[in-house]
């Protein structure tokens, strides 16, 4: 009986993971230094396997300074490019395929953003959108920002 219950739970979990992987999502993990206010945000994109472009906005704390976008897109696959631009405490990220290829299904690393902030608040990701290779809109969501 115990084996059947564990098997059923594993089957249900794998079905949930498969259904969740069919949607696009932005994942951001944030690490905070113990002193000085240095912070690092790692950006990942979960693809449904059909997505060729996506964009998002990341809201940093209001007192964010020394925003470094040099590594914002460094982890993208070779056929993808984009732009990261800071406007005050907001960072706009746009990513697209130069040859209309799709991101493989699963989690793809995008890059990292570093900044300095002494505010306790977390980052917020909003205005997420994605496009499939055929030009149609793709469902996309922002996952809760994880703090490390």
Tab-separated table of C-alpha atoms in Angstrom:
chain	number	residue	atom	x	y	z
A	1	UNK	CA	0.000	0.000	0.000
A	2	UNK	CA	2.845	2.372	0.918
A	3	UNK	CA	4.544	1.720	-2.451
A	4	UNK	CA	1.298	2.476	-4.342
A	5	UNK	CA	0.836	5.750	-2.453
A	6	UNK	CA	4.410	6.873	-3.189
A	7	UNK	CA	4.019	5.847	-6.845
A	8	UNK	CA	0.750	7.802	-7.114
A	9	UNK	CA	2.338	10.886	-5.561
A	10	UNK	CA	5.308	10.682	-7.937
A	11	UNK	CA	2.987	10.267	-10.932
A	12	UNK	CA	0.872	13.250	-9.843
A	13	UNK	CA	3.990	15.367	-9.289
A	14	UNK	CA	5.398	14.486	-12.705
A	15	UNK	CA	2.069	15.356	-14.338
A	16	UNK	CA	2.052	18.711	-12.551
A	17	UNK	CA	5.634	19.414	-13.617
A	18	UNK	CA	4.776	18.557	-17.231
A	19	UNK	CA	1.743	20.848	-17.209
A	20	UNK	CA	3.714	23.652	-15.582
A	21	UNK	CA	6.511	23.308	-18.135
A	22	UNK	CA	4.039	23.994	-20.941
A	23	UNK	CA	3.790	27.613	-19.822
A	24	UNK	CA	6.432	30.302	-20.023
A	25	UNK	CA	7.656	31.883	-16.810
A	26	UNK	CA	10.311	34.289	-15.573
A	27	UNK	CA	12.244	33.156	-12.496
A	28	UNK	CA	14.409	35.598	-10.541
A	29	UNK	CA	16.613	34.595	-7.613
A	30	UNK	CA	18.084	37.359	-5.484
A	31	UNK	CA	21.131	37.192	-3.213
A	32	UNK	CA	21.829	39.908	-0.651
A	33	UNK	CA	25.212	40.638	0.939
A	34	UNK	CA	25.283	40.874	4.702
A	35	UNK	CA	26.879	44.348	4.602
A	36	UNK	CA	27.051	47.257	2.236
A	37	UNK	CA	23.764	46.604	0.471
A	38	UNK	CA	25.265	44.736	-2.524
A	39	UNK	CA	22.656	42.573	-4.252
A	40	UNK	CA	22.670	40.191	-7.200
A	41	UNK	CA	19.646	39.006	-9.196
A	42	UNK	CA	19.850	35.955	-11.434
A	43	UNK	CA	17.281	35.837	-14.259
A	44	UNK	CA	15.993	32.599	-15.820
A	45	UNK	CA	13.225	31.930	-18.328
A	46	UNK	CA	11.160	28.742	-18.392
A	47	UNK	CA	10.162	28.057	-21.998
A	48	UNK	CA	7.360	25.964	-23.446
A	49	UNK	CA	9.666	25.072	-26.361
A	50	UNK	CA	7.908	27.377	-28.854
A	51	UNK	CA	8.969	30.806	-27.559
A	52	UNK	CA	11.229	32.963	-29.718
A	53	UNK	CA	10.961	36.273	-27.820
A	54	UNK	CA	10.022	37.576	-24.377
A	55	UNK	CA	10.178	40.720	-22.299
A	56	UNK	CA	9.744	41.773	-18.697
A	57	UNK	CA	10.263	44.608	-16.279
A	58	UNK	CA	12.105	44.179	-12.988
A	59	UNK	CA	11.366	46.711	-10.252
A	60	UNK	CA	14.359	47.243	-7.979
A	61	UNK	CA	14.060	48.875	-4.549
A	62	UNK	CA	13.496	52.643	-4.735
A	63	UNK	CA	16.998	53.419	-3.394
A	64	UNK	CA	18.818	51.157	-5.906
A	65	UNK	CA	22.158	52.576	-7.079
A	66	UNK	CA	25.126	51.350	-9.099
A	67	UNK	CA	22.884	49.220	-11.314
A	68	UNK	CA	25.169	46.980	-13.370
A	69	UNK	CA	23.601	45.418	-16.471
A	70	UNK	CA	26.863	44.186	-18.044
A	71	UNK	CA	25.893	40.523	-17.424
A	72	UNK	CA	22.153	40.897	-17.937
A	73	UNK	CA	22.057	38.752	-21.103
A	74	UNK	CA	25.374	36.867	-20.968
A	75	UNK	CA	23.853	33.424	-20.325
A	76	UNK	CA	21.454	33.375	-23.303
A	77	UNK	CA	21.784	30.690	-25.998
A	78	UNK	CA	23.904	31.854	-28.969
A	79	UNK	CA	20.960	32.431	-31.334
A	80	UNK	CA	19.341	34.872	-28.870
A	81	UNK	CA	20.124	38.501	-28.207
A	82	UNK	CA	18.376	41.412	-26.557
A	83	UNK	CA	18.529	44.616	-24.588
A	84	UNK	CA	18.596	45.437	-20.882
A	85	UNK	CA	17.984	49.058	-19.986
A	86	UNK	CA	17.666	50.754	-16.582
A	87	UNK	CA	15.221	53.615	-16.069
A	88	UNK	CA	15.577	54.819	-12.480
A	89	UNK	CA	14.881	51.762	-10.338
A	90	UNK	CA	13.240	49.806	-13.191
A	91	UNK	CA	15.050	47.435	-15.549
A	92	UNK	CA	13.451	46.567	-18.887
A	93	UNK	CA	14.594	43.275	-20.442
A	94	UNK	CA	13.799	42.293	-24.037
A	95	UNK	CA	15.092	39.032	-25.533
A	96	UNK	CA	14.577	37.666	-29.049
A	97	UNK	CA	15.977	35.159	-31.508
A	98	UNK	CA	17.803	36.716	-34.436
A	99	UNK	CA	16.907	33.718	-36.623
A	100	UNK	CA	13.417	33.036	-35.181
A	101	UNK	CA	14.514	29.886	-33.366
A	102	UNK	CA	12.692	28.803	-30.214
A	103	UNK	CA	14.174	28.428	-26.768
A	104	UNK	CA	14.300	24.727	-25.898
A	105	UNK	CA	11.593	23.576	-23.496
A	106	UNK	CA	12.683	23.950	-19.890
A	107	UNK	CA	14.699	26.456	-17.906
A	108	UNK	CA	17.152	28.735	-19.735
A	109	UNK	CA	19.535	31.057	-17.959
A	110	UNK	CA	19.305	34.678	-19.143
A	111	UNK	CA	21.869	36.572	-17.048
A	112	UNK	CA	22.483	38.591	-13.891
A	113	UNK	CA	21.915	42.119	-12.599
A	114	UNK	CA	23.824	43.620	-9.695
A	115	UNK	CA	23.009	46.753	-7.724
A	116	UNK	CA	23.297	48.342	-4.297
A	117	UNK	CA	20.284	48.893	-2.045
A	118	UNK	CA	19.796	49.094	1.694
A	119	UNK	CA	16.011	48.696	1.477
A	120	UNK	CA	14.626	45.455	2.842
A	121	UNK	CA	12.086	44.898	0.045
A	122	UNK	CA	12.307	42.237	-2.621
A	123	UNK	CA	12.414	42.675	-6.356
A	124	UNK	CA	9.186	42.605	-8.322
A	125	UNK	CA	8.838	41.238	-11.850
A	126	UNK	CA	5.936	42.488	-13.957
A	127	UNK	CA	4.880	43.262	-17.524
A	128	UNK	CA	5.937	39.786	-18.671
A	129	UNK	CA	5.040	38.839	-22.233
A	130	UNK	CA	6.228	36.236	-24.724
A	131	UNK	CA	5.821	35.428	-28.411
A	132	UNK	CA	5.891	32.097	-30.208
A	133	UNK	CA	7.867	31.527	-33.403
A	134	UNK	CA	4.727	31.960	-35.510
A	135	UNK	CA	4.171	35.448	-34.061
A	136	UNK	CA	1.295	34.508	-31.794
A	137	UNK	CA	1.209	35.622	-28.168
A	138	UNK	CA	2.339	33.026	-25.672
A	139	UNK	CA	1.148	32.702	-22.095
A	140	UNK	CA	3.803	34.009	-19.726
A	141	UNK	CA	3.926	34.674	-16.012
A	142	UNK	CA	6.339	35.907	-13.378
A	143	UNK	CA	7.211	33.509	-10.610
A	144	UNK	CA	7.726	34.783	-7.081
A	145	UNK	CA	11.194	36.208	-6.604
A	146	UNK	CA	13.286	33.761	-4.580
A	147	UNK	CA	15.693	35.150	-1.998
A	148	UNK	CA	18.914	33.288	-1.312
